[in-house]
Coordinates of C-alpha atoms in Angstrom, one line a residue:
M179 CA 18.3 -22.3 -248.3
T180 CA 20.6 -24.4 -250.4
S181 CA 24.3 -24.8 -249.7
F182 CA 27.1 -25.1 -252.2
N183 CA 27.9 -28.5 -250.7
R184 CA 25.5 -31.4 -250.4
V185 CA 25.7 -35.0 -249.2
E186 CA 23.4 -37.2 -251.1
I187 CA 21.9 -40.3 -249.4
D188 CA 20.7 -43.1 -251.8
I189 CA 17.8 -44.7 -249.9
G190 CA 17.5 -47.4 -252.4
A191 CA 21.1 -48.4 -252.0
L192 CA 20.6 -48.5 -248.2
Q193 CA 17.6 -50.8 -248.5
N194 CA 19.3 -53.0 -251.0
N195 CA 22.3 -53.4 -248.7
F196 CA 19.9 -54.5 -246.0
A197 CA 18.4 -57.1 -248.4
S198 CA 21.9 -58.3 -249.3
I199 CA 22.8 -58.8 -245.6
Q200 CA 19.6 -60.7 -245.0
K201 CA 20.3 -62.9 -247.9
R202 CA 23.9 -63.5 -246.6
V203 CA 22.8 -64.6 -243.1
G204 CA 19.5 -66.3 -244.1
P205 CA 15.9 -65.6 -243.1
Q206 CA 16.2 -67.4 -239.7
V207 CA 18.8 -64.8 -238.5
K208 CA 17.5 -61.5 -237.2
I209 CA 19.3 -58.2 -238.1
M210 CA 19.9 -55.4 -235.7
A211 CA 20.3 -52.4 -238.0
V212 CA 22.9 -50.2 -236.3
V213 CA 21.8 -46.6 -236.8
K214 CA 23.9 -45.0 -234.0
S215 CA 25.7 -41.7 -234.5
D216 CA 23.1 -40.3 -236.8
A217 CA 23.2 -43.6 -238.9
Y218 CA 26.9 -43.1 -239.4
G219 CA 26.2 -39.6 -240.7
H220 CA 23.5 -40.7 -243.1
G221 CA 20.5 -39.4 -241.0
L222 CA 19.0 -41.3 -238.1
L223 CA 15.3 -40.8 -238.7
E224 CA 15.3 -41.1 -242.5
C225 CA 17.5 -44.2 -242.6
S226 CA 15.7 -45.9 -239.8
K227 CA 12.3 -45.5 -241.5
A228 CA 13.8 -46.7 -244.8
L229 CA 15.3 -49.8 -243.1
F230 CA 12.0 -50.5 -241.4
K231 CA 10.3 -50.5 -244.8
A232 CA 13.1 -52.9 -246.0
G233 CA 12.3 -55.3 -243.2
A234 CA 14.4 -54.2 -240.2
R235 CA 12.6 -54.8 -236.9
T236 CA 15.5 -54.3 -234.5
F237 CA 17.6 -51.1 -234.3
G238 CA 20.8 -50.3 -232.5
V239 CA 21.5 -46.8 -231.1
A240 CA 24.3 -45.6 -228.9
E241 CA 22.4 -43.4 -226.5
V242 CA 18.9 -43.2 -225.0
W243 CA 18.1 -39.9 -226.6
E244 CA 18.5 -41.5 -230.1
G245 CA 16.0 -44.1 -229.2
V246 CA 13.6 -41.5 -227.9
S247 CA 13.9 -39.6 -231.2
L248 CA 13.0 -42.7 -233.1
R249 CA 10.0 -43.4 -230.9
Q250 CA 8.8 -39.8 -231.2
A251 CA 9.1 -40.2 -235.0
G252 CA 6.7 -43.2 -234.8
L253 CA 9.2 -46.0 -235.3
S254 CA 8.2 -49.4 -233.9
G255 CA 10.2 -52.5 -233.4
E256 CA 12.9 -53.1 -230.8
I257 CA 15.4 -50.4 -230.1
V258 CA 18.6 -51.5 -228.3
V259 CA 20.7 -48.9 -226.5
L260 CA 24.3 -50.1 -227.0
L261 CA 25.9 -47.8 -224.5
G262 CA 23.3 -48.7 -221.9
A263 CA 21.4 -46.8 -219.3
S264 CA 22.5 -44.1 -216.8
P265 CA 20.6 -42.8 -213.7
G266 CA 19.0 -40.0 -215.5
T267 CA 17.6 -42.1 -218.4
Y268 CA 15.7 -44.9 -216.6
E269 CA 12.3 -43.2 -217.0
D270 CA 12.8 -42.5 -220.7
I271 CA 13.9 -46.1 -221.2
I272 CA 10.7 -47.4 -219.7
R273 CA 8.4 -44.7 -221.2
Y274 CA 9.7 -45.2 -224.7
D275 CA 10.1 -49.0 -224.5
L276 CA 13.8 -49.1 -225.1
T277 CA 16.1 -52.1 -224.5
P278 CA 19.3 -51.2 -222.7
V279 CA 22.5 -53.1 -222.9
V280 CA 23.7 -53.7 -219.3
F281 CA 27.1 -54.4 -217.7
D282 CA 26.8 -52.8 -214.2
G283 CA 25.1 -53.9 -211.1
D284 CA 24.2 -50.4 -209.8
I285 CA 22.5 -49.7 -213.1
L286 CA 20.5 -52.9 -212.9
D287 CA 19.4 -51.9 -209.3
G288 CA 18.3 -48.4 -210.4
L289 CA 16.5 -49.7 -213.5
S290 CA 14.7 -52.3 -211.5
L291 CA 13.6 -49.7 -208.9
Q292 CA 12.3 -47.3 -211.6
A293 CA 10.5 -50.1 -213.5
T294 CA 8.8 -51.2 -210.2
E295 CA 7.6 -47.7 -209.5
M296 CA 6.2 -47.4 -213.1
N297 CA 4.7 -50.9 -213.0
A298 CA 6.8 -51.9 -216.0
N299 CA 8.9 -54.9 -217.1
V300 CA 12.1 -54.0 -219.0
G301 CA 14.1 -56.3 -221.2
V302 CA 17.9 -56.0 -221.0
H303 CA 20.8 -57.4 -223.0
L304 CA 23.8 -58.4 -220.9
K305 CA 27.1 -57.6 -222.5
V306 CA 30.1 -59.8 -222.0
D307 CA 33.7 -58.9 -222.8
V308 CA 35.4 -61.9 -224.5
G309 CA 38.3 -59.9 -225.9
M310 CA 37.4 -56.4 -227.0
G311 CA 38.7 -55.0 -223.7
R312 CA 36.0 -52.3 -223.7
L313 CA 32.4 -52.5 -222.3
G314 CA 31.1 -55.7 -220.7
I315 CA 31.4 -57.9 -217.7
M316 CA 34.0 -60.7 -217.6
P317 CA 33.0 -64.2 -218.6
K318 CA 33.4 -65.4 -215.0
E319 CA 30.7 -62.9 -213.9
V320 CA 27.9 -64.0 -216.3
E321 CA 26.2 -66.4 -213.9
F322 CA 26.2 -63.8 -211.1
Y323 CA 24.7 -61.1 -213.4
M324 CA 22.1 -63.5 -214.9
A325 CA 21.0 -64.5 -211.4
M326 CA 20.8 -60.8 -210.4
I327 CA 18.6 -60.0 -213.4
K328 CA 16.4 -62.9 -212.6
R329 CA 16.1 -61.9 -209.0
L330 CA 15.3 -58.2 -209.5
P331 CA 11.7 -57.1 -210.1
G332 CA 10.8 -55.2 -213.2
I333 CA 13.6 -56.4 -215.5
F334 CA 14.2 -59.6 -217.4
S335 CA 16.9 -61.0 -219.7
A336 CA 16.1 -60.4 -223.3
G337 CA 19.5 -61.0 -224.8
I338 CA 23.2 -61.6 -224.3
L339 CA 25.9 -60.1 -226.5
S340 CA 29.6 -59.5 -227.1
H341 CA 31.7 -57.8 -229.7
F342 CA 34.6 -58.8 -232.0
P343 CA 37.7 -56.6 -232.0
M344 CA 39.5 -58.2 -235.0
A345 CA 37.0 -59.7 -237.3
D346 CA 37.9 -57.1 -240.0
E347 CA 41.6 -58.1 -239.8
S348 CA 42.6 -60.9 -242.2
A349 CA 45.3 -61.7 -239.7
G350 CA 42.8 -61.8 -236.8
S351 CA 40.9 -65.0 -237.8
G352 CA 42.5 -67.1 -235.0
E353 CA 41.6 -64.6 -232.3
T354 CA 38.1 -64.1 -233.7
L355 CA 37.4 -67.9 -233.6
Q356 CA 38.8 -68.1 -230.1
Q357 CA 36.6 -65.3 -228.9
F358 CA 33.6 -66.9 -230.5
A359 CA 34.4 -70.2 -228.8
A360 CA 34.6 -68.4 -225.5
F361 CA 31.2 -66.8 -226.1
Q362 CA 29.7 -70.2 -227.2
A363 CA 30.9 -71.7 -224.0
I364 CA 29.1 -69.1 -222.0
L365 CA 25.9 -69.7 -223.9
A366 CA 26.2 -73.5 -223.4
K367 CA 26.6 -73.1 -219.7
L368 CA 23.6 -70.8 -219.5
Q369 CA 21.5 -73.3 -221.4
E370 CA 22.5 -76.1 -219.0
N371 CA 21.3 -74.0 -216.0
S372 CA 18.2 -72.5 -217.4
S373 CA 15.5 -73.0 -220.1
A374 CA 15.1 -69.2 -220.5
K375 CA 14.9 -67.9 -224.0
Y376 CA 16.9 -64.8 -225.1
V377 CA 18.6 -63.5 -228.2
S378 CA 22.4 -64.1 -228.5
H379 CA 24.5 -61.9 -230.8
I380 CA 28.1 -61.1 -231.4
A381 CA 28.6 -60.7 -235.2
N382 CA 29.3 -57.2 -236.5
S383 CA 29.7 -56.3 -240.2
A384 CA 33.0 -58.1 -240.6
A385 CA 31.8 -61.3 -238.8
L386 CA 28.6 -61.5 -240.7
I387 CA 30.5 -61.4 -244.0
Y388 CA 33.6 -63.5 -243.2
F389 CA 32.6 -65.7 -240.3
S390 CA 29.3 -67.3 -241.1
T391 CA 29.4 -69.6 -238.0
T392 CA 29.2 -66.6 -235.7
H393 CA 25.7 -65.4 -236.8
L394 CA 23.8 -67.0 -233.9
D395 CA 20.3 -65.5 -233.4
M396 CA 21.1 -62.0 -234.7
V397 CA 23.8 -60.0 -236.4
R398 CA 24.6 -56.3 -236.0
P399 CA 25.6 -54.7 -239.3
G400 CA 26.7 -51.1 -239.2
I401 CA 29.2 -49.9 -241.8
S402 CA 28.0 -52.6 -244.3
L403 CA 24.5 -51.1 -244.3
Y404 CA 26.0 -47.9 -245.6
G405 CA 27.9 -49.6 -248.4
C406 CA 31.4 -49.8 -247.1
Y407 CA 33.5 -52.9 -246.4
P408 CA 34.7 -53.2 -242.8
D409 CA 38.3 -54.1 -243.9
G410 CA 38.4 -51.1 -246.3
S411 CA 38.4 -53.2 -249.5
P412 CA 35.8 -55.1 -251.5
A413 CA 38.4 -57.6 -252.7
R414 CA 38.1 -60.0 -249.8
S415 CA 34.3 -59.9 -249.9
M416 CA 34.1 -60.3 -253.7
A417 CA 36.2 -63.4 -253.5
L418 CA 33.5 -65.1 -251.4
K419 CA 31.2 -67.6 -253.0
P420 CA 28.7 -66.1 -253.6
A421 CA 30.4 -62.7 -253.7
F422 CA 29.1 -60.2 -251.2
E423 CA 28.5 -56.8 -253.0
L424 CA 27.4 -53.6 -251.4
Q425 CA 26.3 -50.3 -252.8
A426 CA 27.7 -47.0 -251.5
V427 CA 24.9 -44.9 -249.9
M428 CA 26.6 -41.5 -249.5
S429 CA 28.0 -39.2 -252.1
F430 CA 29.5 -35.7 -251.4
K431 CA 29.3 -33.0 -254.0
T432 CA 30.1 -29.3 -254.4
R433 CA 30.4 -26.7 -257.2
V434 CA 33.2 -24.6 -258.6
I435 CA 32.9 -21.0 -257.4
Q436 CA 35.9 -19.6 -259.3
V437 CA 38.3 -20.5 -262.1
K438 CA 41.6 -18.7 -262.0
E439 CA 44.8 -18.8 -264.0
V440 CA 48.2 -18.3 -262.4
T441 CA 51.8 -18.1 -263.6
T442 CA 54.8 -20.3 -262.9
G443 CA 56.1 -20.0 -259.3
C444 CA 52.8 -19.0 -257.8
G445 CA 52.2 -20.1 -254.2
I446 CA 48.8 -21.7 -253.5
S447 CA 46.8 -21.3 -250.3
Y448 CA 48.1 -20.9 -246.7
G449 CA 51.8 -21.5 -246.2
H450 CA 52.4 -21.9 -249.9
T451 CA 52.9 -25.6 -249.4
F452 CA 52.2 -25.9 -253.2
V453 CA 54.0 -23.8 -255.7
T454 CA 53.2 -24.0 -259.4
S455 CA 55.9 -25.3 -261.7
R456 CA 54.1 -24.2 -264.9
P457 CA 51.3 -21.7 -265.9
S458 CA 48.3 -23.3 -264.3
R459 CA 44.5 -23.2 -264.0
F460 CA 42.8 -23.8 -260.6
A461 CA 39.2 -24.3 -259.5
V462 CA 38.3 -22.9 -256.2
L463 CA 35.8 -25.1 -254.3
P464 CA 33.7 -23.8 -251.3
V465 CA 34.5 -26.8 -249.1
G466 CA 37.0 -27.2 -246.3
Y467 CA 37.6 -28.7 -242.9
A468 CA 34.5 -27.1 -241.5
N469 CA 32.6 -29.4 -243.9
G470 CA 34.6 -32.4 -242.7
Y471 CA 37.0 -32.2 -245.6
L472 CA 40.0 -32.2 -243.3
R473 CA 43.3 -30.4 -243.5
S474 CA 45.0 -33.7 -243.7
L475 CA 43.7 -34.0 -247.3
S476 CA 46.0 -31.0 -248.3
N477 CA 48.2 -31.9 -251.4
K478 CA 46.8 -35.5 -251.2
A479 CA 43.2 -35.8 -252.2
E480 CA 41.6 -35.8 -255.7
V481 CA 38.2 -34.8 -256.8
L482 CA 36.1 -35.4 -260.0
I483 CA 35.3 -32.7 -262.5
G484 CA 33.7 -33.6 -265.8
G485 CA 34.4 -37.3 -265.1
R486 CA 38.2 -36.6 -264.7
R487 CA 40.4 -36.6 -261.6
A488 CA 41.9 -33.3 -260.4
P489 CA 44.3 -33.0 -257.4
V490 CA 43.8 -30.9 -254.4
C491 CA 46.7 -28.4 -254.2
G492 CA 47.9 -26.4 -251.2
R493 CA 46.4 -26.4 -247.8
V494 CA 42.7 -27.1 -247.3
C495 CA 41.2 -24.1 -245.6
M496 CA 38.2 -23.8 -243.3
N497 CA 35.7 -23.2 -246.1
A498 CA 37.7 -23.6 -249.3
C499 CA 40.3 -25.6 -251.2
L500 CA 41.8 -25.5 -254.7
V501 CA 42.2 -28.2 -257.3
D502 CA 44.5 -28.1 -260.3
I503 CA 42.5 -28.3 -263.6
T504 CA 45.3 -27.4 -266.0
D505 CA 45.1 -30.8 -267.7
L506 CA 41.3 -30.9 -267.8
P507 CA 38.9 -29.7 -270.5
P508 CA 37.5 -26.2 -269.9
V509 CA 35.9 -25.9 -266.5
Q510 CA 33.4 -23.2 -265.6
T511 CA 32.0 -21.6 -262.5
G512 CA 29.1 -23.6 -261.3
D513 CA 30.4 -27.0 -262.6
E514 CA 29.6 -30.0 -260.4
V515 CA 32.5 -31.4 -258.4
V516 CA 32.3 -34.9 -256.8
L517 CA 34.4 -35.2 -253.7
M518 CA 33.2 -38.7 -252.9
G519 CA 31.1 -40.8 -255.2
R520 CA 30.8 -41.5 -258.9
Q521 CA 31.0 -39.1 -261.9
A522 CA 31.0 -40.7 -265.4
D523 CA 33.4 -43.6 -265.3
E524 CA 35.4 -42.4 -262.3
Y525 CA 34.7 -43.2 -258.7
I526 CA 36.2 -41.9 -255.4
S527 CA 35.2 -44.1 -252.4
A528 CA 35.1 -43.4 -248.7
D529 CA 37.9 -45.8 -248.3
E530 CA 40.1 -44.0 -250.8
I531 CA 39.5 -40.7 -248.9
A532 CA 40.2 -42.5 -245.6
G533 CA 43.5 -43.6 -247.0
W534 CA 44.4 -40.0 -247.8
M535 CA 43.3 -39.0 -244.3
D536 CA 45.0 -41.9 -242.5
T537 CA 41.8 -43.0 -241.0
I538 CA 38.8 -45.4 -241.7
S539 CA 35.7 -45.0 -243.8
Y540 CA 33.5 -44.8 -240.7
E541 CA 35.1 -41.5 -239.7
V542 CA 34.8 -40.1 -243.3
L543 CA 31.1 -40.8 -243.4
C544 CA 30.4 -39.3 -240.0
L545 CA 32.4 -36.2 -240.8
F546 CA 30.8 -35.5 -244.2
G547 CA 27.3 -36.5 -243.1
S548 CA 27.3 -34.3 -240.0
S549 CA 28.8 -31.2 -241.5
N550 CA 26.8 -30.7 -244.7
E551 CA 23.3 -30.3 -246.1
R552 CA 21.8 -33.8 -246.7
V553 CA 19.6 -34.7 -249.6
F554 CA 17.7 -38.0 -249.6
L555 CA 17.3 -39.7 -253.0
H556 CA 14.6 -42.3 -253.5
K557 CA 15.7 -43.3 -257.0
G558 CA 15.8 -47.1 -257.2
F559 CA 13.7 -47.4 -254.1
Y560 CA 13.8 -51.0 -252.7
K561 CA 10.4 -52.7 -252.5
K562 CA 10.1 -55.7 -250.2

């Protein structure tokens, strides 16, 4: 069955973004395509397969079950589990050849025991916290954990990573460079004490765009793969030489289900937070907060109808909202409405919607993508 509402995923744009990132970092730098959280709402399996065709050979997921889903769908390459392992996941990690991020001694012990029982050898990536204040061991613990990994049977060190908390902030350059220096010092000390080879990585989307010295062996693009800029604006990226341009991958569309005319002084939707000041025409749209189009968009958002902007008026309901079409050419039931994306010469971006919602594009994409029918478009398919 077909819904009124559909999220369109442009596979060609996704693949071209991957190619742009590879060009940005150079052929010698690996790319971990971050496809966690259903590929930021774009579809885990479909996007991962498309990225593999574009050249991706390493994928980042949040949880083990995501990695298992990719393996069961036939995806090869390395799959790194960014949230790591837990006692109930060791067997799946080994059976499906997943690479967990590690930051806990008990988990290392448990993984080693399971690997030994299954006669396996599991690569792990050790996570170090150099300023994020989230997951990861402290820098002073690195040597201890590396020695532990070396000592335990059935596991080996395949990588070491950290994460930048402020690379997307223009005012955070100093902190980002300090954190990178701290990570480099860790890498240098490890190289002094061992000739072991493993992949080092710290650069997220913001760092791979704005801090080219941080690319190391591998970068981890997430939001940039899906056509959004990590700082919410293309201006900073477009000022680079050469400019770094991305293509939006997701669009969100619906259709008009009723056109109605009302008089002056008519209250619109719950609570009558909008009252008409003139005779008006409204289009009723079958989209609301159940579709990820949140109540916070009430009396703030705009949509595109016939290539023109129309404001959302009144409160957004669970399954409906209204837009004022008084100043637009005639609108009919069934007309296409673009909530996010391009129509004629007008464009509404995920970042613009994020501004109305007081959030970030990441949340917008996850909300829309997880709450609506998805259609995958192969127009402009990238060919390697």
